[in-house]
PDB file of C-alpha atoms in Angstrom:
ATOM      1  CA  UNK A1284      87.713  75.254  93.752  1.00 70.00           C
ATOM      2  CA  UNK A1285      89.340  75.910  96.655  1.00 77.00           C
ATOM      3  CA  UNK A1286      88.362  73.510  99.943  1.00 78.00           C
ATOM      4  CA  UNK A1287      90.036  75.943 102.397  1.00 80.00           C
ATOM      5  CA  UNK A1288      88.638  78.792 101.861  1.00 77.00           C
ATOM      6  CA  UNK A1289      84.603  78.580 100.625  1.00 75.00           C
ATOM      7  CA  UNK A1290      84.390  82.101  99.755  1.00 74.00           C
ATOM      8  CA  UNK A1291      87.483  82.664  97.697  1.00 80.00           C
ATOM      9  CA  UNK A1292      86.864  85.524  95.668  1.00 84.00           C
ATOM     10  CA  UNK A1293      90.151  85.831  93.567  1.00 87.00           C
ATOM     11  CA  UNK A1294      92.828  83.290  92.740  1.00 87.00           C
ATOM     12  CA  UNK A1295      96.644  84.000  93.642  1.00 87.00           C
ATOM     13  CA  UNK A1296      99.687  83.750  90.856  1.00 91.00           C
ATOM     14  CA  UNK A1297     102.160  81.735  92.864  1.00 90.00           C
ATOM     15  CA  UNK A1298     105.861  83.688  92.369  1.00 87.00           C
ATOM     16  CA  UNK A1299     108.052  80.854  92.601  1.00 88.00           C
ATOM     17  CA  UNK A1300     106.282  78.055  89.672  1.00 89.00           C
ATOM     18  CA  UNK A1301     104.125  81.060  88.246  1.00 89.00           C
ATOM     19  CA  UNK A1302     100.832  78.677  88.894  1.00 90.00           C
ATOM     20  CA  UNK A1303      97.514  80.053  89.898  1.00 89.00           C
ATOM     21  CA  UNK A1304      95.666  79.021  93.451  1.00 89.00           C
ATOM     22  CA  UNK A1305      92.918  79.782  95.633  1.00 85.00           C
ATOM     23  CA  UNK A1306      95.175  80.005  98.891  1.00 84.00           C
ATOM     24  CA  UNK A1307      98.326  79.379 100.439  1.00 84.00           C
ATOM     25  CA  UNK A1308      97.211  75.784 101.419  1.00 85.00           C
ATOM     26  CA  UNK A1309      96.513  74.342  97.932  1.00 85.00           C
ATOM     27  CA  UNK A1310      99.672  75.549  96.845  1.00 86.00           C
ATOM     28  CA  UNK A1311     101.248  73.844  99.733  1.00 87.00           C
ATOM     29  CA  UNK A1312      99.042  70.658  98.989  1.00 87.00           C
ATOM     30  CA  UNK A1313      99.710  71.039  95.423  1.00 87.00           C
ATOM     31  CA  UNK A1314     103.223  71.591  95.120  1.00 88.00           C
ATOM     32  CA  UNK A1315     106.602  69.788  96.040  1.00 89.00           C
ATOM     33  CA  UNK A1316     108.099  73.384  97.349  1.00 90.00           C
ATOM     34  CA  UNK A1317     107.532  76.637  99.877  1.00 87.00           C
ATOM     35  CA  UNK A1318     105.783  79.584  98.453  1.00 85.00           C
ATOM     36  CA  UNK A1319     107.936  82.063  97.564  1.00 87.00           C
ATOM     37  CA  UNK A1320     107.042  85.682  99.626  1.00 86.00           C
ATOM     38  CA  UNK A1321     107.075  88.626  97.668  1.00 86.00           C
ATOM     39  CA  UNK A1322     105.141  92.383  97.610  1.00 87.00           C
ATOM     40  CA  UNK A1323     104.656  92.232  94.431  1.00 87.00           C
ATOM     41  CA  UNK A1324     100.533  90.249  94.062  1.00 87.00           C
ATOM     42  CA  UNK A1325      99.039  89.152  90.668  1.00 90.00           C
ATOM     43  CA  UNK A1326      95.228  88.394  91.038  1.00 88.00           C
ATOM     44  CA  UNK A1327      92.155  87.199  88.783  1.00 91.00           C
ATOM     45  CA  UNK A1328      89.007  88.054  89.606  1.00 88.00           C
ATOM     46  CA  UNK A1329      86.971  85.305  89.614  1.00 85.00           C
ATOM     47  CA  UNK A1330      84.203  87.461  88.508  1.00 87.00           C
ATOM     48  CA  UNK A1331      85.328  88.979  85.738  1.00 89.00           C
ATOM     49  CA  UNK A1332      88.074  87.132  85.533  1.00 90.00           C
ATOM     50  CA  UNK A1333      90.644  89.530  84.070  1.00 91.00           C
ATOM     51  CA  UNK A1334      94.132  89.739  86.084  1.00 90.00           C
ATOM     52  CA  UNK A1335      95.416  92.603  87.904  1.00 90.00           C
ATOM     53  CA  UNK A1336      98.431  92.850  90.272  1.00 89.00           C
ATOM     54  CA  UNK A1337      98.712  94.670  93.654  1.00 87.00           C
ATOM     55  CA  UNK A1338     101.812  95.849  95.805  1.00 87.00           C
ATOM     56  CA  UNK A1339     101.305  94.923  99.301  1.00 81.00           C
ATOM     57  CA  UNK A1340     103.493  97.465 100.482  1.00 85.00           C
ATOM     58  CA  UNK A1341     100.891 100.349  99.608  1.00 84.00           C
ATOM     59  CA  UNK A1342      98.133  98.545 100.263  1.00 77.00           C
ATOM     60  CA  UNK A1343      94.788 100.561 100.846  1.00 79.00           C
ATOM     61  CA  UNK A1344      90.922 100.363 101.807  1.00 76.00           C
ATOM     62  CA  UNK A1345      90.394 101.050  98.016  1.00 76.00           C
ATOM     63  CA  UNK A1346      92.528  98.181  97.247  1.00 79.00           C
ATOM     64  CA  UNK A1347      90.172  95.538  98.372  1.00 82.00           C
ATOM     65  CA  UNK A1348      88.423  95.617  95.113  1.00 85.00           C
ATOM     66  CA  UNK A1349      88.885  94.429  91.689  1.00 86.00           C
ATOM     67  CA  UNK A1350      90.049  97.411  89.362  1.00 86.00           C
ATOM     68  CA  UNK A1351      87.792  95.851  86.730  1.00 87.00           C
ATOM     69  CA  UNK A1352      84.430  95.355  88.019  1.00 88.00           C
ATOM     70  CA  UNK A1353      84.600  96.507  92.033  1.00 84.00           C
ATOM     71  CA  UNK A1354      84.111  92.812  92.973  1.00 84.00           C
ATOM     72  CA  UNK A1355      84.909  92.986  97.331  1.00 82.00           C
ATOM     73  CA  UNK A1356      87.885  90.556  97.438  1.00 78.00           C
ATOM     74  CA  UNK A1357      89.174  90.908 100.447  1.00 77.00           C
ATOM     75  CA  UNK A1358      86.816  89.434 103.142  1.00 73.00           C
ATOM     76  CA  UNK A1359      86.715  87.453 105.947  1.00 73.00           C
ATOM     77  CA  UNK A1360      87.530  83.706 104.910  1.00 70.00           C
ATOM     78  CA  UNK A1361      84.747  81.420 105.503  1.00 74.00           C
ATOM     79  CA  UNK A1362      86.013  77.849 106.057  1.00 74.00           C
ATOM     80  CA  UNK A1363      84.458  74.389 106.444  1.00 71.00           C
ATOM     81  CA  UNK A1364      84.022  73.709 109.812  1.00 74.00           C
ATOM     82  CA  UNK A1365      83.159  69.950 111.078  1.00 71.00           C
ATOM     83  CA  UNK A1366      80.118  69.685 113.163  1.00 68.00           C
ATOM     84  CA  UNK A1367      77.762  66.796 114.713  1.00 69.00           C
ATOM     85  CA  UNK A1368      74.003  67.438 114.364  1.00 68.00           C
ATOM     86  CA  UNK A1369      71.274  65.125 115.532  1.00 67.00           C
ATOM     87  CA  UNK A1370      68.928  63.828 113.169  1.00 67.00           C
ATOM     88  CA  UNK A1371      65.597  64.281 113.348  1.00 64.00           C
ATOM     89  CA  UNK A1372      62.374  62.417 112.034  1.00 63.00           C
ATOM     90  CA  UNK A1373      62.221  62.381 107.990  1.00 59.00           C
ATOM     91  CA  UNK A1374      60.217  64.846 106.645  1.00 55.00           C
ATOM     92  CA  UNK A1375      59.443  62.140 103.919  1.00 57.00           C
ATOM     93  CA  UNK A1376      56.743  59.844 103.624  1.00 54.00           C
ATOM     94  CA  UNK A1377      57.122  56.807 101.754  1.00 55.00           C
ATOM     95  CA  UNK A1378      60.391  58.205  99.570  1.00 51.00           C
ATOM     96  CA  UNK A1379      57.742  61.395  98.274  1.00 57.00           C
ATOM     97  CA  UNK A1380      57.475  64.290  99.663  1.00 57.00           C
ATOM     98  CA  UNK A1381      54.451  65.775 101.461  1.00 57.00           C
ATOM     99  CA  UNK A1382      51.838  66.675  99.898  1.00 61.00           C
ATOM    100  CA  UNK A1383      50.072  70.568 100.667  1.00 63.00           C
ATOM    101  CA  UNK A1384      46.695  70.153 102.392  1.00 67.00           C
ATOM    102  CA  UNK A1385      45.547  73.416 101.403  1.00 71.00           C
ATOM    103  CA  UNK A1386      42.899  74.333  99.466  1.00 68.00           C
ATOM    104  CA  UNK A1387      43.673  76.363  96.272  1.00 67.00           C
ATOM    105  CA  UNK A1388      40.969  79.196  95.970  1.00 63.00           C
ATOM    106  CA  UNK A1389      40.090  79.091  91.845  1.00 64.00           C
ATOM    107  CA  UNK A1390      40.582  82.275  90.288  1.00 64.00           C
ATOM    108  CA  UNK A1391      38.314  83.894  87.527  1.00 61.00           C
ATOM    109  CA  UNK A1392      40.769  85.217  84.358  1.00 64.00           C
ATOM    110  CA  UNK A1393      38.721  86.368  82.040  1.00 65.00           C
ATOM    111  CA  UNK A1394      35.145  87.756  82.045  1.00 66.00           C
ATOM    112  CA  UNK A1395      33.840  84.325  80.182  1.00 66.00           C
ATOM    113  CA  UNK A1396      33.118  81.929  82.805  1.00 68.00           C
ATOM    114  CA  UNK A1397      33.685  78.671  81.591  1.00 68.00           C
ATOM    115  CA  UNK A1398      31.817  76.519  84.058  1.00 72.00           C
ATOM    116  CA  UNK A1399      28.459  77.888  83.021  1.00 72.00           C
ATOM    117  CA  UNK A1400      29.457  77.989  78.874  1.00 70.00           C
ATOM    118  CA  UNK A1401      27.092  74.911  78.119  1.00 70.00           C
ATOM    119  CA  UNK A1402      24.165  76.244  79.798  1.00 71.00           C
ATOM    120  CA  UNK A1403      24.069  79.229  78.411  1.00 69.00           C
ATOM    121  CA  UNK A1404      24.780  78.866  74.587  1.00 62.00           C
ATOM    122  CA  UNK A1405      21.813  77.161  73.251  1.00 58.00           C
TER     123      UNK A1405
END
């Protein structure tokens, strides 16, 4: 799992130590040298997961999804973004949750009603 991008949808085959990653920073994390630019793409779907490779030179709007199973794979990366949020009051009452107030209207199922069995069979 990639921590850079959340929404990778395909991993990358690195051209240089032919390893697979989600993105151009956990190779760099990962490994002890620069990745290696080239056209030439190989891809697996993480759908599907079957490989398929890509020429960035011809590069189209049809390329954007997997040849296999039409998975979108080329969209806007989503990535984890710090934040500070104030916390509110705890929903929880003594470590359980609450409890629904409402009344539950009963239902009849069947045509036998079941409340009134004993007074009726003799």
């Amino acid at each position: 799992m990639c921590r850079h991008v959340l929404n990778a949808q395909v991993s990358i085959r690195s051209p240089c130590c032919k390893k697979w990653f989600d993105c151009a920073e956990c190779h760099q994390e990962q490994s002890d040298h620069p990745l290696m630019q080239t056209f030439d793409m190989v891809f697996i779907c993480k759908k599907c997961k079957k490989a398929f490779r890509k020429d960035a030179r011809e590069f189209e709007d049809a390329d954007e999804y997997c040849p296999h199973c039409d998975n979108h794979f080329v969209l806007e990366a989503k990535t984890p973004k710090a934040s500070l949020q104030v916390e509110g009051e705890d929903v929880r009452k003594d470590a359980r949750m609450l409890k629904d107030e409402r009344v539950r209207a009963e239902e009849m199922r069947t045509i036998f009603d079941v409340k009134e069995a004993p007074d009726k069979l003799g």
